Short mmCIF file of C-alpha atoms in Angstrom, two decimals:
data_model
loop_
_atom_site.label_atom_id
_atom_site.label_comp_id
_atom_site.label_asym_id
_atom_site.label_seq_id
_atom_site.Cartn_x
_atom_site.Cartn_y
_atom_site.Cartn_z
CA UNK A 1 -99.76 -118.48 -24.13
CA UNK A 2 -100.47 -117.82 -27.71
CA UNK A 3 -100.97 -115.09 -29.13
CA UNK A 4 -102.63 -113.94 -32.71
CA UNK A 5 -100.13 -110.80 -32.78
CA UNK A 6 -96.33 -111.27 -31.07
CA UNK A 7 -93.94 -108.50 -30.29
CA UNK A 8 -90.91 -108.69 -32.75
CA UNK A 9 -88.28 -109.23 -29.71
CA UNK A 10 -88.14 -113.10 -28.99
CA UNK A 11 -86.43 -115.07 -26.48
CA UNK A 12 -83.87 -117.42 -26.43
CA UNK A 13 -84.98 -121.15 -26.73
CA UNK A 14 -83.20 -122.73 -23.91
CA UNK A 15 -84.60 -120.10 -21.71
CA UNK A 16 -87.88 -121.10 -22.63
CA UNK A 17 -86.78 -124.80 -21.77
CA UNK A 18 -85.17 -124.04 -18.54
CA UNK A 19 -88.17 -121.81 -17.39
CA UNK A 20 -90.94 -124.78 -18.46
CA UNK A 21 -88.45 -127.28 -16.70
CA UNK A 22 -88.92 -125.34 -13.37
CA UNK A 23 -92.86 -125.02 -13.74
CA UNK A 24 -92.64 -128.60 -14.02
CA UNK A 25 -91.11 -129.21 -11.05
CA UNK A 26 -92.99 -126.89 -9.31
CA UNK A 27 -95.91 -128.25 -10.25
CA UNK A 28 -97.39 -125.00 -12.17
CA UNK A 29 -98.44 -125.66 -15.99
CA UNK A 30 -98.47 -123.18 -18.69
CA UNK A 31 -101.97 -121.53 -19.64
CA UNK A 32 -103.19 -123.27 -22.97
CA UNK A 33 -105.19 -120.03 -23.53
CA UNK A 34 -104.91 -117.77 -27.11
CA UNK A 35 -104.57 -114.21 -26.75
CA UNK A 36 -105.66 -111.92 -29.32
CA UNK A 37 -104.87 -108.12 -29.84
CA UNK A 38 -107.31 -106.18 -31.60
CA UNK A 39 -106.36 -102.62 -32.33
CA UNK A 40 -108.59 -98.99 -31.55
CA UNK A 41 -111.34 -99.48 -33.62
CA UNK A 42 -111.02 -102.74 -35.62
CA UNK A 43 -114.24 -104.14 -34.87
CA UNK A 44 -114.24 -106.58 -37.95
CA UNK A 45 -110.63 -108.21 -36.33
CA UNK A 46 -112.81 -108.23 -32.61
CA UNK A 47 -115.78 -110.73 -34.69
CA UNK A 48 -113.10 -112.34 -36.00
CA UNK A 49 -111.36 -113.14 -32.88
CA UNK A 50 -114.55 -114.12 -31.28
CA UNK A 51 -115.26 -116.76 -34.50
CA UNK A 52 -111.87 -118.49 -34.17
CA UNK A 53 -112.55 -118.44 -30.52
CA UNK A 54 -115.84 -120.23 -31.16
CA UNK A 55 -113.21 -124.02 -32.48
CA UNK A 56 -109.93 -123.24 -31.47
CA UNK A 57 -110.36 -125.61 -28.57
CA UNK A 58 -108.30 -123.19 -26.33
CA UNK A 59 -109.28 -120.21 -23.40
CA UNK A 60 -108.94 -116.90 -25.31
CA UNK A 61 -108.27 -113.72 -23.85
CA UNK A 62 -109.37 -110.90 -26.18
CA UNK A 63 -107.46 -107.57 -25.73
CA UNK A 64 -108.96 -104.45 -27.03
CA UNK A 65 -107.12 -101.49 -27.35
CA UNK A 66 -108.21 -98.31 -25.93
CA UNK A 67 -110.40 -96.29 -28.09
CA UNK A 68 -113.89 -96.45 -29.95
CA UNK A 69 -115.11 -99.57 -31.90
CA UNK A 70 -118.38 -98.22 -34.05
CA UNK A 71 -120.83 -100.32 -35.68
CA UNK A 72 -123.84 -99.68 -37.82
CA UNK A 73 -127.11 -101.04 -35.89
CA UNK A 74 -127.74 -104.47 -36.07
CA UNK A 75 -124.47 -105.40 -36.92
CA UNK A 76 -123.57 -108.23 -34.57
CA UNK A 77 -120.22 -109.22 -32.37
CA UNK A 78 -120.96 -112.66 -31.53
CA UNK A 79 -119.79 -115.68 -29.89
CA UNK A 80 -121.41 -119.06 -29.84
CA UNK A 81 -119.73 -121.64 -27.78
CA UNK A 82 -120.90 -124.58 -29.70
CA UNK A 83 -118.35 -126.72 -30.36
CA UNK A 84 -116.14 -126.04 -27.18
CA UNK A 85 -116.78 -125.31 -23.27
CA UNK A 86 -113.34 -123.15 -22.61
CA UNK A 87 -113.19 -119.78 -21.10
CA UNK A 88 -113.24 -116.79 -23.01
CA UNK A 89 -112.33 -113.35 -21.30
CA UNK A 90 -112.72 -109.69 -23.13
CA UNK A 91 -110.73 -106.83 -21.48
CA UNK A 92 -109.96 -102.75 -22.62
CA UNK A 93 -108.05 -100.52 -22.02
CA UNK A 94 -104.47 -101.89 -23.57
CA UNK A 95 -102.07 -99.86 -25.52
CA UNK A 96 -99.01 -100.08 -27.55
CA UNK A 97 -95.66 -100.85 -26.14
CA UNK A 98 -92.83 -101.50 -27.92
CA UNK A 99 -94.22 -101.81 -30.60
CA UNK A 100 -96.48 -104.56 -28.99
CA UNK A 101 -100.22 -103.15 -30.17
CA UNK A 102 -101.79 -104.66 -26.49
CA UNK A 103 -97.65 -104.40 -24.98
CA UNK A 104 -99.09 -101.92 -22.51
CA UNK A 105 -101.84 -103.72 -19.52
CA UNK A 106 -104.49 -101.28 -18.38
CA UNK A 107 -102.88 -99.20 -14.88
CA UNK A 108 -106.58 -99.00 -13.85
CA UNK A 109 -109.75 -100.47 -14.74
CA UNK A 110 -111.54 -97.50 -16.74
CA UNK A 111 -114.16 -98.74 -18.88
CA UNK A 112 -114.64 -95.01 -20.68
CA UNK A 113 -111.39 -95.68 -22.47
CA UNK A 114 -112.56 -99.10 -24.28
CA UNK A 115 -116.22 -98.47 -25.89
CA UNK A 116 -118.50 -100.75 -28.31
CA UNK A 117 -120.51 -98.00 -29.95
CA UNK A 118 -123.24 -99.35 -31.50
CA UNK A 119 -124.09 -103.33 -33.19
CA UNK A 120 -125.06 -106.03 -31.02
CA UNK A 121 -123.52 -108.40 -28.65
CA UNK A 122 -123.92 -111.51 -28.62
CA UNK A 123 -121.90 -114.48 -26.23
CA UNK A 124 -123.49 -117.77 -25.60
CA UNK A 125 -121.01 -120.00 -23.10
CA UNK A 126 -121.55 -123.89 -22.84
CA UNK A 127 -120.48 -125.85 -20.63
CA UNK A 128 -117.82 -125.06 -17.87
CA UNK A 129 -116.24 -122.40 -19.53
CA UNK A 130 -116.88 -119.33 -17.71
CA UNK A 131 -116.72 -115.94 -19.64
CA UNK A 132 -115.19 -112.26 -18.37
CA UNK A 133 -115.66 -108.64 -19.31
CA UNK A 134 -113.51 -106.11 -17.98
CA UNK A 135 -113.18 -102.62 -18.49
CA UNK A 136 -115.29 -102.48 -21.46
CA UNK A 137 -118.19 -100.27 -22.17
CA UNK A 138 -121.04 -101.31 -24.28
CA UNK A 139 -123.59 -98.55 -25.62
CA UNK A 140 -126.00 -97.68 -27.77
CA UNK A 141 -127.03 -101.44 -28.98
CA UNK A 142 -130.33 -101.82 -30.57
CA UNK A 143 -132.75 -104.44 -31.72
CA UNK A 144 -136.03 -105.44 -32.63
CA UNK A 145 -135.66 -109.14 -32.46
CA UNK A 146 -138.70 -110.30 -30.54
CA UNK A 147 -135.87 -113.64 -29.52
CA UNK A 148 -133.19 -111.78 -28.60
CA UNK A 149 -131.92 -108.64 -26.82
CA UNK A 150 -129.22 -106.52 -28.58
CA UNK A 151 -126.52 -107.21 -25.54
CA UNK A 152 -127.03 -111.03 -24.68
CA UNK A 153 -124.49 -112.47 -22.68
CA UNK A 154 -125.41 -116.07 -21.26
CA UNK A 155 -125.45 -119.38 -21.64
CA UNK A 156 -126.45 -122.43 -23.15
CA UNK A 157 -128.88 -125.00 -20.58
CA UNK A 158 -125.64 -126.90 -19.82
CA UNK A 159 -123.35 -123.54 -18.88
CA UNK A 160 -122.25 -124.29 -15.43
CA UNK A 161 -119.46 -121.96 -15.69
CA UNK A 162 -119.34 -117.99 -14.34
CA UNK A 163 -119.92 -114.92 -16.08
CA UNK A 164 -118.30 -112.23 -14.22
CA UNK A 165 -118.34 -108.55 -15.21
CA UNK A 166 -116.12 -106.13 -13.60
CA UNK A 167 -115.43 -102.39 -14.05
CA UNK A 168 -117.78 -102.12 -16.94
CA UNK A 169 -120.70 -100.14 -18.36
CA UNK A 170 -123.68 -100.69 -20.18
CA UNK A 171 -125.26 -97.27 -21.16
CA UNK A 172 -128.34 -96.65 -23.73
CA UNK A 173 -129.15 -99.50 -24.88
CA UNK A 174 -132.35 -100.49 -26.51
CA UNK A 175 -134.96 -103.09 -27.63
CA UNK A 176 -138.55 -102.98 -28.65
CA UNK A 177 -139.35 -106.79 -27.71
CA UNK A 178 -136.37 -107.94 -25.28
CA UNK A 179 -134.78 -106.67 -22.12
CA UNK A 180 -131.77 -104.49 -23.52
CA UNK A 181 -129.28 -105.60 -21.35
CA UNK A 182 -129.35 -109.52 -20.93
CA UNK A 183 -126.88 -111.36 -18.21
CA UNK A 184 -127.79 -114.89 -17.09
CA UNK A 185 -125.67 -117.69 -16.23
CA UNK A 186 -127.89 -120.28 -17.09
CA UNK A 187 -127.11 -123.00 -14.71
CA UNK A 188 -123.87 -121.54 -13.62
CA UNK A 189 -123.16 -117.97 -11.20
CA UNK A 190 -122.95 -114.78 -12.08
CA UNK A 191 -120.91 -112.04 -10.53
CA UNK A 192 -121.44 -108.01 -11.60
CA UNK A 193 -118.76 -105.95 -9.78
CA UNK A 194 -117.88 -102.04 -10.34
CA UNK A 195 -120.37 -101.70 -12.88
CA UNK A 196 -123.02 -99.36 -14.29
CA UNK A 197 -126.01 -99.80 -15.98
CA UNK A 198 -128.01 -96.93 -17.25
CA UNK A 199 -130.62 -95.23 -19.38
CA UNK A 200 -130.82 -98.81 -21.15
CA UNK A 201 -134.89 -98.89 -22.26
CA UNK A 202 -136.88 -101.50 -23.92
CA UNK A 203 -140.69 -101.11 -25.35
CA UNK A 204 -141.77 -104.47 -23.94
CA UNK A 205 -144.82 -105.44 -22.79
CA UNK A 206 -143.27 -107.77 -20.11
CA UNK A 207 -139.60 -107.08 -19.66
CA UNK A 208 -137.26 -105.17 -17.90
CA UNK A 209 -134.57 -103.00 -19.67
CA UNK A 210 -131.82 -104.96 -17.39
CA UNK A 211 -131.86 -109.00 -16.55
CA UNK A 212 -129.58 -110.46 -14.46
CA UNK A 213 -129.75 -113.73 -13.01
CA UNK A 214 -129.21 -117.26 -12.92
CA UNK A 215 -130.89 -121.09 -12.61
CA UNK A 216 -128.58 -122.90 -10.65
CA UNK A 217 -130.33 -125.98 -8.82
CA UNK A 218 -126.91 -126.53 -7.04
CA UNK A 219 -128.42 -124.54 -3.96
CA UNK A 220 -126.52 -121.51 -2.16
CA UNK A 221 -125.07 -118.54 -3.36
CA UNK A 222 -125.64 -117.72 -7.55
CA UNK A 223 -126.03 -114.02 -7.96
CA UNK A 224 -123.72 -111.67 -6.31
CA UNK A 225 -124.13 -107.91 -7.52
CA UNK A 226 -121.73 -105.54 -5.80
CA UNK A 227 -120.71 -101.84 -5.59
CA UNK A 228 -122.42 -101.55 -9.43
CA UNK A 229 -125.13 -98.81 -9.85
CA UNK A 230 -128.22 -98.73 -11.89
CA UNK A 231 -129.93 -95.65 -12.75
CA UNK A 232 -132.63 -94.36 -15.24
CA UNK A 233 -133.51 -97.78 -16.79
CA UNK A 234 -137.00 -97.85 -17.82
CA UNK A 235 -139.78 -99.93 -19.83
CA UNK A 236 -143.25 -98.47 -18.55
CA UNK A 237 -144.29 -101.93 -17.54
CA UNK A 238 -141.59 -103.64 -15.18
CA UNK A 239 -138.76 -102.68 -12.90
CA UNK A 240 -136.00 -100.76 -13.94
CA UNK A 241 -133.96 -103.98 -13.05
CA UNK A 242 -134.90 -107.69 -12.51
CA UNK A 243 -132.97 -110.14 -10.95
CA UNK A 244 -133.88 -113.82 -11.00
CA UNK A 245 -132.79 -116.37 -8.95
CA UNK A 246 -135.63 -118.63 -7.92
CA UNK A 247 -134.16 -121.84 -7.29
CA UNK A 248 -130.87 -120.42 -5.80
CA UNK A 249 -129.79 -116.99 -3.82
CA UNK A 250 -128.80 -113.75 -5.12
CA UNK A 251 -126.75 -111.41 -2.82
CA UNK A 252 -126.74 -107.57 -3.63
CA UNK A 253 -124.36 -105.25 -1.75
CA UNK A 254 -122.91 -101.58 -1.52
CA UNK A 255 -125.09 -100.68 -5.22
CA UNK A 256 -127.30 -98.16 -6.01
CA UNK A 257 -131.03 -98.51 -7.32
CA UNK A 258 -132.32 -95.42 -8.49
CA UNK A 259 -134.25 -93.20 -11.53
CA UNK A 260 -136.43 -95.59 -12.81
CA UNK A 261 -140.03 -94.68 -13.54
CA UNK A 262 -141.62 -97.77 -11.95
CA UNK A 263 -139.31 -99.97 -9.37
CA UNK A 264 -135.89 -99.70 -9.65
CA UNK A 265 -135.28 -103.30 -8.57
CA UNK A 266 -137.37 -106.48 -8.27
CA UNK A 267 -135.51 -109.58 -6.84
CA UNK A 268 -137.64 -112.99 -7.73
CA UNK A 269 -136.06 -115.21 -4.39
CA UNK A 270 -135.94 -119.27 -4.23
CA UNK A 271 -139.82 -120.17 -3.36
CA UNK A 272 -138.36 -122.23 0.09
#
């Protein structure tokens, strides 16, 4: 692996030779994938660990230290897979360790520790990369775009990766045109796991405040949403969450639907 910011301790080269000699033989390759660590709060080194991500022509794995990362509204964190179909995979919760700013992995998935306050998110896969959140919240986004919603996380017509989120939370979000909370896997799957969605709003005439889906042709399973609650999403005009999966199968399990003023869920099932 490679990584954007290296402990100071370094091993000895023909360990590193001896050790690649046996993954050889063994038949296991090492990953190709850049790993960045961005420190409590330095949300202009996150954008620009997302931008080198966008051409570097490797999987990334973006480590965010515990801690808050405020933005002013409308300021956007974005990634736009245009030039490359790798993987790209955003997890919280690290701290320092020997002197190593990310040295120290999460010991449980908490996504209070890890917070985007604030800004917009933006990540647009192409593709088979597949993209992962972990242990991240995401709050307080806001827009007025009338094209997109402040947290968009999706991808491109050709995406036939996965988007997986895990152990996350999306909480207050906001649009006055757009869903607030945006997850679609174009033609790929999407899995949401351990995560919560709530009081997210939008003022649209014709969306709801949370969108999760995909538009996989490939037939069978596309959607699964599991042991993830949503609560007190609202828009006035649509379900508090919509799901869409009409020319494949979502599968929903162990969640909880609950506090919004009209539905609190609205599945749109394969028309077989």
């Amino acid at each position: 692996m490679k990584r954007l910011q290296e402990s100071s301790k370094t091993s000895h080269p023909l360990k590193g030779a001896f050790l690649a000699m046996v993954l050889s033989l063994i038949g296991v390759h090492a990953s190709a994938a850049t790993v960045a660590c961005i420190t409590a709060g330095d949300t202009a080194g996150l954008q620009a660990a997302l931008a080198a991500a966008e051409s570097n022509n490797d999987d990334d794995v973006i480590e965010l230290q515990a801690g808050e990362y405020s933005m002013p509204i409308n300021l956007p964190l974005s990634y736009s897979a245009t030039n490359e179909t790798h993987n790209l995979t955003i997890e919280g919760g690290y701290g320092d360790s020997m002197g190593n700013p990310c040295g120290a992995s999460p010991a449980t998935p908490d996504a209070r520790q890890t917070v985007l306050n604030g800004g917009t998110l933006y990540v647009h896969m192409a593709g088979a990369g597949s993209f992962a959140m972990r242990s991240v919240t995401v709050q307080n986004t806001f827009s007025t775009d009338p094209t997109f919603p402040p947290v968009y996380i999706g991808g491109y017509i050709d995406f036939t990766g996965t988007v997986t989120i895990q152990h996350a939370m999306f909480l207050g979000n906001a649009s006055t045109a757009k869903s607030a909370v945006y997850i679609f896997a174009a033609m790929g799957s999407l899995t949401v796991q351990d995560s919560l969605f709530a009081t997210n709003e939008t003022a649209s005439a014709t969306e709801s405040p949370v969108h999760l889906g995909s538009l996989s042709t490939a037939g069978g399973v596309c959607a699964v949403i599991t042991s993830s609650t949503f609560a007190g999403n609202s828009s006035g005009v649509a379900a508090g969450l919509d799901v869409y999966a009409s020319m494949c199968i979502a599968v929903a399990a162990n969640d909880i639907f609950w506090g919004s003023p009209l539905d609190a869920v609205r599945f749109e099932y394969p028309a077989w």
